[in-house]
Amino acid sequence: QVQLVESGGGLVQAGGSLRLSCAASGRTFSTFSTYVMGWFRQAPGKEREFVAAIRGSDSSTYYADSVKGRFTISRDNAKNTVYLQMNSLKPEDTAVYYCAADTDQGVDATFWGLYDAWGQGTQVTVSS
């Protein structure tokens, strides 16, 4: 019963920055602060890849090795929103980026199967 709406994707040159946003709504929106929120991406012809996640209990964060030092995940519980700040973008970051929420307290934040609500995806394209 949670809906996720993403925004912020687009076309950017290598070395540039983008910030993705994901707003949650629905009948259980009042419990957003307890959700694990994650970002995944999928490039053409490749498997879905974990990017970053943030816990609701203590705001601990997790990052894929490929984005450490460049991407930052954060959340604003008052706005029911999670963000992904992407700096120093590379052509290999080109993918559809998906926001996801775990509403039932799973364990492994890096595993796509943990999440029970997904956004529609937003395209990020990084030119050479």
JSON list of C-alpha atoms in Angstrom, two decimals:
[
{"chain": "A", "resi": 1, "resn": "GLN", "atom": "CA", "xyz": [0.00, 0.00, 0.00]},
{"chain": "A", "resi": 2, "resn": "VAL", "atom": "CA", "xyz": [3.07, 2.23, -0.32]},
{"chain": "A", "resi": 3, "resn": "GLN", "atom": "CA", "xyz": [3.63, 4.09, -3.57]},
{"chain": "A", "resi": 4, "resn": "LEU", "atom": "CA", "xyz": [7.00, 5.49, -4.60]},
{"chain": "A", "resi": 5, "resn": "VAL", "atom": "CA", "xyz": [7.41, 8.36, -7.07]},
{"chain": "A", "resi": 6, "resn": "GLU", "atom": "CA", "xyz": [10.87, 9.14, -8.45]},
{"chain": "A", "resi": 7, "resn": "SER", "atom": "CA", "xyz": [12.25, 12.27, -10.06]},
{"chain": "A", "resi": 8, "resn": "GLY", "atom": "CA", "xyz": [15.57, 13.84, -11.00]},
{"chain": "A", "resi": 9, "resn": "GLY", "atom": "CA", "xyz": [16.86, 11.60, -13.78]},
{"chain": "A", "resi": 10, "resn": "GLY", "atom": "CA", "xyz": [18.18, 12.98, -17.03]},
{"chain": "A", "resi": 11, "resn": "LEU", "atom": "CA", "xyz": [21.16, 13.50, -19.30]},
{"chain": "A", "resi": 12, "resn": "VAL", "atom": "CA", "xyz": [24.47, 14.72, -17.89]},
{"chain": "A", "resi": 13, "resn": "GLN", "atom": "CA", "xyz": [28.07, 14.93, -19.07]},
{"chain": "A", "resi": 14, "resn": "ALA", "atom": "CA", "xyz": [30.79, 12.80, -17.50]},
{"chain": "A", "resi": 15, "resn": "GLY", "atom": "CA", "xyz": [32.02, 14.43, -14.31]},
{"chain": "A", "resi": 16, "resn": "GLY", "atom": "CA", "xyz": [28.69, 16.10, -13.66]},
{"chain": "A", "resi": 17, "resn": "SER", "atom": "CA", "xyz": [26.12, 15.60, -10.90]},
{"chain": "A", "resi": 18, "resn": "LEU", "atom": "CA", "xyz": [22.49, 14.66, -10.46]},
{"chain": "A", "resi": 19, "resn": "ARG", "atom": "CA", "xyz": [20.23, 14.25, -7.44]},
{"chain": "A", "resi": 20, "resn": "LEU", "atom": "CA", "xyz": [17.47, 11.66, -7.54]},
{"chain": "A", "resi": 21, "resn": "SER", "atom": "CA", "xyz": [14.44, 11.95, -5.27]},
{"chain": "A", "resi": 22, "resn": "CYS", "atom": "CA", "xyz": [11.91, 9.31, -4.23]},
{"chain": "A", "resi": 23, "resn": "ALA", "atom": "CA", "xyz": [8.73, 10.34, -2.41]},
{"chain": "A", "resi": 24, "resn": "ALA", "atom": "CA", "xyz": [6.63, 7.76, -0.55]},
{"chain": "A", "resi": 25, "resn": "SER", "atom": "CA", "xyz": [2.88, 7.93, -0.06]},
{"chain": "A", "resi": 26, "resn": "GLY", "atom": "CA", "xyz": [-0.06, 5.67, 0.75]},
{"chain": "A", "resi": 27, "resn": "ARG", "atom": "CA", "xyz": [-1.99, 4.32, 3.69]},
{"chain": "A", "resi": 28, "resn": "THR", "atom": "CA", "xyz": [1.18, 3.46, 5.64]},
{"chain": "A", "resi": 29, "resn": "PHE", "atom": "CA", "xyz": [3.01, 6.72, 4.93]},
{"chain": "A", "resi": 30, "resn": "SER", "atom": "CA", "xyz": [3.08, 7.57, 8.65]},
{"chain": "A", "resi": 31, "resn": "THR", "atom": "CA", "xyz": [5.61, 4.75, 9.23]},
{"chain": "A", "resi": 32, "resn": "PHE", "atom": "CA", "xyz": [8.10, 5.91, 6.58]},
{"chain": "A", "resi": 33, "resn": "SER", "atom": "CA", "xyz": [10.77, 6.57, 9.21]},
{"chain": "A", "resi": 34, "resn": "THR", "atom": "CA", "xyz": [10.94, 2.82, 9.98]},
{"chain": "A", "resi": 35, "resn": "TYR", "atom": "CA", "xyz": [11.50, 1.69, 6.36]},
{"chain": "A", "resi": 36, "resn": "VAL", "atom": "CA", "xyz": [14.77, 0.57, 4.85]},
{"chain": "A", "resi": 37, "resn": "MET", "atom": "CA", "xyz": [15.10, 2.55, 1.62]},
{"chain": "A", "resi": 38, "resn": "GLY", "atom": "CA", "xyz": [17.30, 1.46, -1.26]},
{"chain": "A", "resi": 39, "resn": "TRP", "atom": "CA", "xyz": [18.44, 2.40, -4.74]},
{"chain": "A", "resi": 40, "resn": "PHE", "atom": "CA", "xyz": [19.14, -0.13, -7.49]},
{"chain": "A", "resi": 41, "resn": "ARG", "atom": "CA", "xyz": [20.05, 0.32, -11.14]},
{"chain": "A", "resi": 42, "resn": "GLN", "atom": "CA", "xyz": [19.90, -1.72, -14.31]},
{"chain": "A", "resi": 43, "resn": "ALA", "atom": "CA", "xyz": [21.87, -0.99, -17.48]},
{"chain": "A", "resi": 44, "resn": "PRO", "atom": "CA", "xyz": [20.86, -2.35, -20.91]},
{"chain": "A", "resi": 45, "resn": "GLY", "atom": "CA", "xyz": [21.73, -6.04, -21.17]},
{"chain": "A", "resi": 46, "resn": "LYS", "atom": "CA", "xyz": [22.90, -6.26, -17.55]},
{"chain": "A", "resi": 47, "resn": "GLU", "atom": "CA", "xyz": [21.48, -7.55, -14.29]},
{"chain": "A", "resi": 48, "resn": "ARG", "atom": "CA", "xyz": [19.93, -5.35, -11.63]},
{"chain": "A", "resi": 49, "resn": "GLU", "atom": "CA", "xyz": [22.65, -3.94, -9.37]},
{"chain": "A", "resi": 50, "resn": "PHE", "atom": "CA", "xyz": [22.56, -2.68, -5.80]},
{"chain": "A", "resi": 51, "resn": "VAL", "atom": "CA", "xyz": [23.63, 0.96, -5.47]},
{"chain": "A", "resi": 52, "resn": "ALA", "atom": "CA", "xyz": [22.90, 2.26, -1.95]},
{"chain": "A", "resi": 53, "resn": "ALA", "atom": "CA", "xyz": [20.60, 1.79, 1.04]},
{"chain": "A", "resi": 54, "resn": "ILE", "atom": "CA", "xyz": [19.73, 3.56, 4.27]},
{"chain": "A", "resi": 55, "resn": "ARG", "atom": "CA", "xyz": [18.14, 2.06, 7.38]},
{"chain": "A", "resi": 56, "resn": "GLY", "atom": "CA", "xyz": [15.24, 3.62, 9.23]},
{"chain": "A", "resi": 57, "resn": "SER", "atom": "CA", "xyz": [16.28, 2.73, 12.77]},
{"chain": "A", "resi": 58, "resn": "ASP", "atom": "CA", "xyz": [19.69, 4.41, 12.91]},
{"chain": "A", "resi": 59, "resn": "SER", "atom": "CA", "xyz": [20.16, 5.79, 9.36]},
{"chain": "A", "resi": 60, "resn": "SER", "atom": "CA", "xyz": [23.10, 3.48, 8.71]},
{"chain": "A", "resi": 61, "resn": "THR", "atom": "CA", "xyz": [24.13, 3.56, 5.05]},
{"chain": "A", "resi": 62, "resn": "TYR", "atom": "CA", "xyz": [25.46, 0.96, 2.61]},
{"chain": "A", "resi": 63, "resn": "TYR", "atom": "CA", "xyz": [27.09, 1.49, -0.79]},
{"chain": "A", "resi": 64, "resn": "ALA", "atom": "CA", "xyz": [28.24, -0.61, -3.69]},
{"chain": "A", "resi": 65, "resn": "ASP", "atom": "CA", "xyz": [32.02, -0.47, -4.15]},
{"chain": "A", "resi": 66, "resn": "SER", "atom": "CA", "xyz": [31.55, 1.06, -7.60]},
{"chain": "A", "resi": 67, "resn": "VAL", "atom": "CA", "xyz": [29.90, 4.21, -6.18]},
{"chain": "A", "resi": 68, "resn": "LYS", "atom": "CA", "xyz": [31.65, 4.70, -2.82]},
{"chain": "A", "resi": 69, "resn": "GLY", "atom": "CA", "xyz": [33.01, 8.20, -2.48]},
{"chain": "A", "resi": 70, "resn": "ARG", "atom": "CA", "xyz": [30.84, 9.51, -5.33]},
{"chain": "A", "resi": 71, "resn": "PHE", "atom": "CA", "xyz": [27.22, 8.80, -4.33]},
{"chain": "A", "resi": 72, "resn": "THR", "atom": "CA", "xyz": [25.44, 9.73, -1.09]},
{"chain": "A", "resi": 73, "resn": "ILE", "atom": "CA", "xyz": [22.08, 8.42, 0.10]},
{"chain": "A", "resi": 74, "resn": "SER", "atom": "CA", "xyz": [20.03, 10.43, 2.59]},
{"chain": "A", "resi": 75, "resn": "ARG", "atom": "CA", "xyz": [16.45, 10.75, 3.82]},
{"chain": "A", "resi": 76, "resn": "ASP", "atom": "CA", "xyz": [14.06, 13.41, 5.07]},
{"chain": "A", "resi": 77, "resn": "ASN", "atom": "CA", "xyz": [11.46, 11.64, 7.17]},
{"chain": "A", "resi": 78, "resn": "ALA", "atom": "CA", "xyz": [9.37, 14.79, 7.55]},
{"chain": "A", "resi": 79, "resn": "LYS", "atom": "CA", "xyz": [8.91, 14.76, 3.76]},
{"chain": "A", "resi": 80, "resn": "ASN", "atom": "CA", "xyz": [8.71, 10.96, 3.37]},
{"chain": "A", "resi": 81, "resn": "THR", "atom": "CA", "xyz": [11.52, 11.24, 0.85]},
{"chain": "A", "resi": 82, "resn": "VAL", "atom": "CA", "xyz": [14.85, 9.55, 0.14]},
{"chain": "A", "resi": 83, "resn": "TYR", "atom": "CA", "xyz": [17.58, 11.07, -2.04]},
{"chain": "A", "resi": 84, "resn": "LEU", "atom": "CA", "xyz": [20.55, 9.86, -4.02]},
{"chain": "A", "resi": 85, "resn": "GLN", "atom": "CA", "xyz": [23.18, 12.51, -4.68]},
{"chain": "A", "resi": 86, "resn": "MET", "atom": "CA", "xyz": [25.40, 11.39, -7.57]},
{"chain": "A", "resi": 87, "resn": "ASN", "atom": "CA", "xyz": [28.69, 13.22, -8.16]},
{"chain": "A", "resi": 88, "resn": "SER", "atom": "CA", "xyz": [31.59, 12.62, -10.55]},
{"chain": "A", "resi": 89, "resn": "LEU", "atom": "CA", "xyz": [29.32, 10.65, -12.84]},
{"chain": "A", "resi": 90, "resn": "LYS", "atom": "CA", "xyz": [30.85, 8.20, -15.31]},
{"chain": "A", "resi": 91, "resn": "PRO", "atom": "CA", "xyz": [29.43, 6.71, -18.52]},
{"chain": "A", "resi": 92, "resn": "GLU", "atom": "CA", "xyz": [29.22, 3.34, -16.76]},
{"chain": "A", "resi": 93, "resn": "ASP", "atom": "CA", "xyz": [26.68, 4.88, -14.35]},
{"chain": "A", "resi": 94, "resn": "THR", "atom": "CA", "xyz": [24.20, 5.03, -17.22]},
{"chain": "A", "resi": 95, "resn": "ALA", "atom": "CA", "xyz": [21.16, 2.96, -16.22]},
{"chain": "A", "resi": 96, "resn": "VAL", "atom": "CA", "xyz": [17.56, 3.03, -15.12]},
{"chain": "A", "resi": 97, "resn": "TYR", "atom": "CA", "xyz": [17.57, 3.81, -11.39]},
{"chain": "A", "resi": 98, "resn": "TYR", "atom": "CA", "xyz": [14.91, 2.34, -9.13]},
{"chain": "A", "resi": 99, "resn": "CYS", "atom": "CA", "xyz": [13.85, 3.39, -5.65]},
{"chain": "A", "resi": 100, "resn": "ALA", "atom": "CA", "xyz": [12.64, 0.65, -3.30]},
{"chain": "A", "resi": 101, "resn": "ALA", "atom": "CA", "xyz": [11.21, 0.33, 0.22]},
{"chain": "A", "resi": 102, "resn": "ASP", "atom": "CA", "xyz": [11.23, -2.49, 2.75]},
{"chain": "A", "resi": 103, "resn": "THR", "atom": "CA", "xyz": [8.14, -2.04, 4.93]},
{"chain": "A", "resi": 104, "resn": "ASP", "atom": "CA", "xyz": [8.32, -5.31, 6.90]},
{"chain": "A", "resi": 105, "resn": "GLN", "atom": "CA", "xyz": [11.79, -5.24, 8.50]},
{"chain": "A", "resi": 106, "resn": "GLY", "atom": "CA", "xyz": [13.92, -7.50, 6.37]},
{"chain": "A", "resi": 107, "resn": "VAL", "atom": "CA", "xyz": [17.59, -8.12, 7.11]},
{"chain": "A", "resi": 108, "resn": "ASP", "atom": "CA", "xyz": [19.84, -7.74, 4.05]},
{"chain": "A", "resi": 109, "resn": "ALA", "atom": "CA", "xyz": [19.58, -4.20, 2.68]},
{"chain": "A", "resi": 110, "resn": "THR", "atom": "CA", "xyz": [21.75, -5.01, -0.38]},
{"chain": "A", "resi": 111, "resn": "PHE", "atom": "CA", "xyz": [19.47, -7.78, -1.71]},
{"chain": "A", "resi": 112, "resn": "TRP", "atom": "CA", "xyz": [16.71, -6.80, -4.14]},
{"chain": "A", "resi": 113, "resn": "GLY", "atom": "CA", "xyz": [14.39, -9.46, -2.70]},
{"chain": "A", "resi": 114, "resn": "LEU", "atom": "CA", "xyz": [14.22, -7.61, 0.62]},
{"chain": "A", "resi": 115, "resn": "TYR", "atom": "CA", "xyz": [12.12, -4.84, -0.85]},
{"chain": "A", "resi": 116, "resn": "ASP", "atom": "CA", "xyz": [8.34, -5.01, -1.23]},
{"chain": "A", "resi": 117, "resn": "ALA", "atom": "CA", "xyz": [7.60, -1.67, -2.90]},
{"chain": "A", "resi": 118, "resn": "TRP", "atom": "CA", "xyz": [9.27, -0.23, -6.01]},
{"chain": "A", "resi": 119, "resn": "GLY", "atom": "CA", "xyz": [9.19, 2.96, -8.00]},
{"chain": "A", "resi": 120, "resn": "GLN", "atom": "CA", "xyz": [8.74, 3.06, -11.76]},
{"chain": "A", "resi": 121, "resn": "GLY", "atom": "CA", "xyz": [12.39, 3.86, -12.46]},
{"chain": "A", "resi": 122, "resn": "THR", "atom": "CA", "xyz": [14.09, 6.95, -13.85]},
{"chain": "A", "resi": 123, "resn": "GLN", "atom": "CA", "xyz": [16.64, 7.06, -16.66]},
{"chain": "A", "resi": 124, "resn": "VAL", "atom": "CA", "xyz": [20.13, 8.42, -15.98]},
{"chain": "A", "resi": 125, "resn": "THR", "atom": "CA", "xyz": [22.35, 8.86, -19.03]},
{"chain": "A", "resi": 126, "resn": "VAL", "atom": "CA", "xyz": [25.98, 10.00, -18.73]},
{"chain": "A", "resi": 127, "resn": "SER", "atom": "CA", "xyz": [27.66, 11.08, -21.94]},
{"chain": "A", "resi": 128, "resn": "SER", "atom": "CA", "xyz": [31.39, 10.78, -22.64]}
]
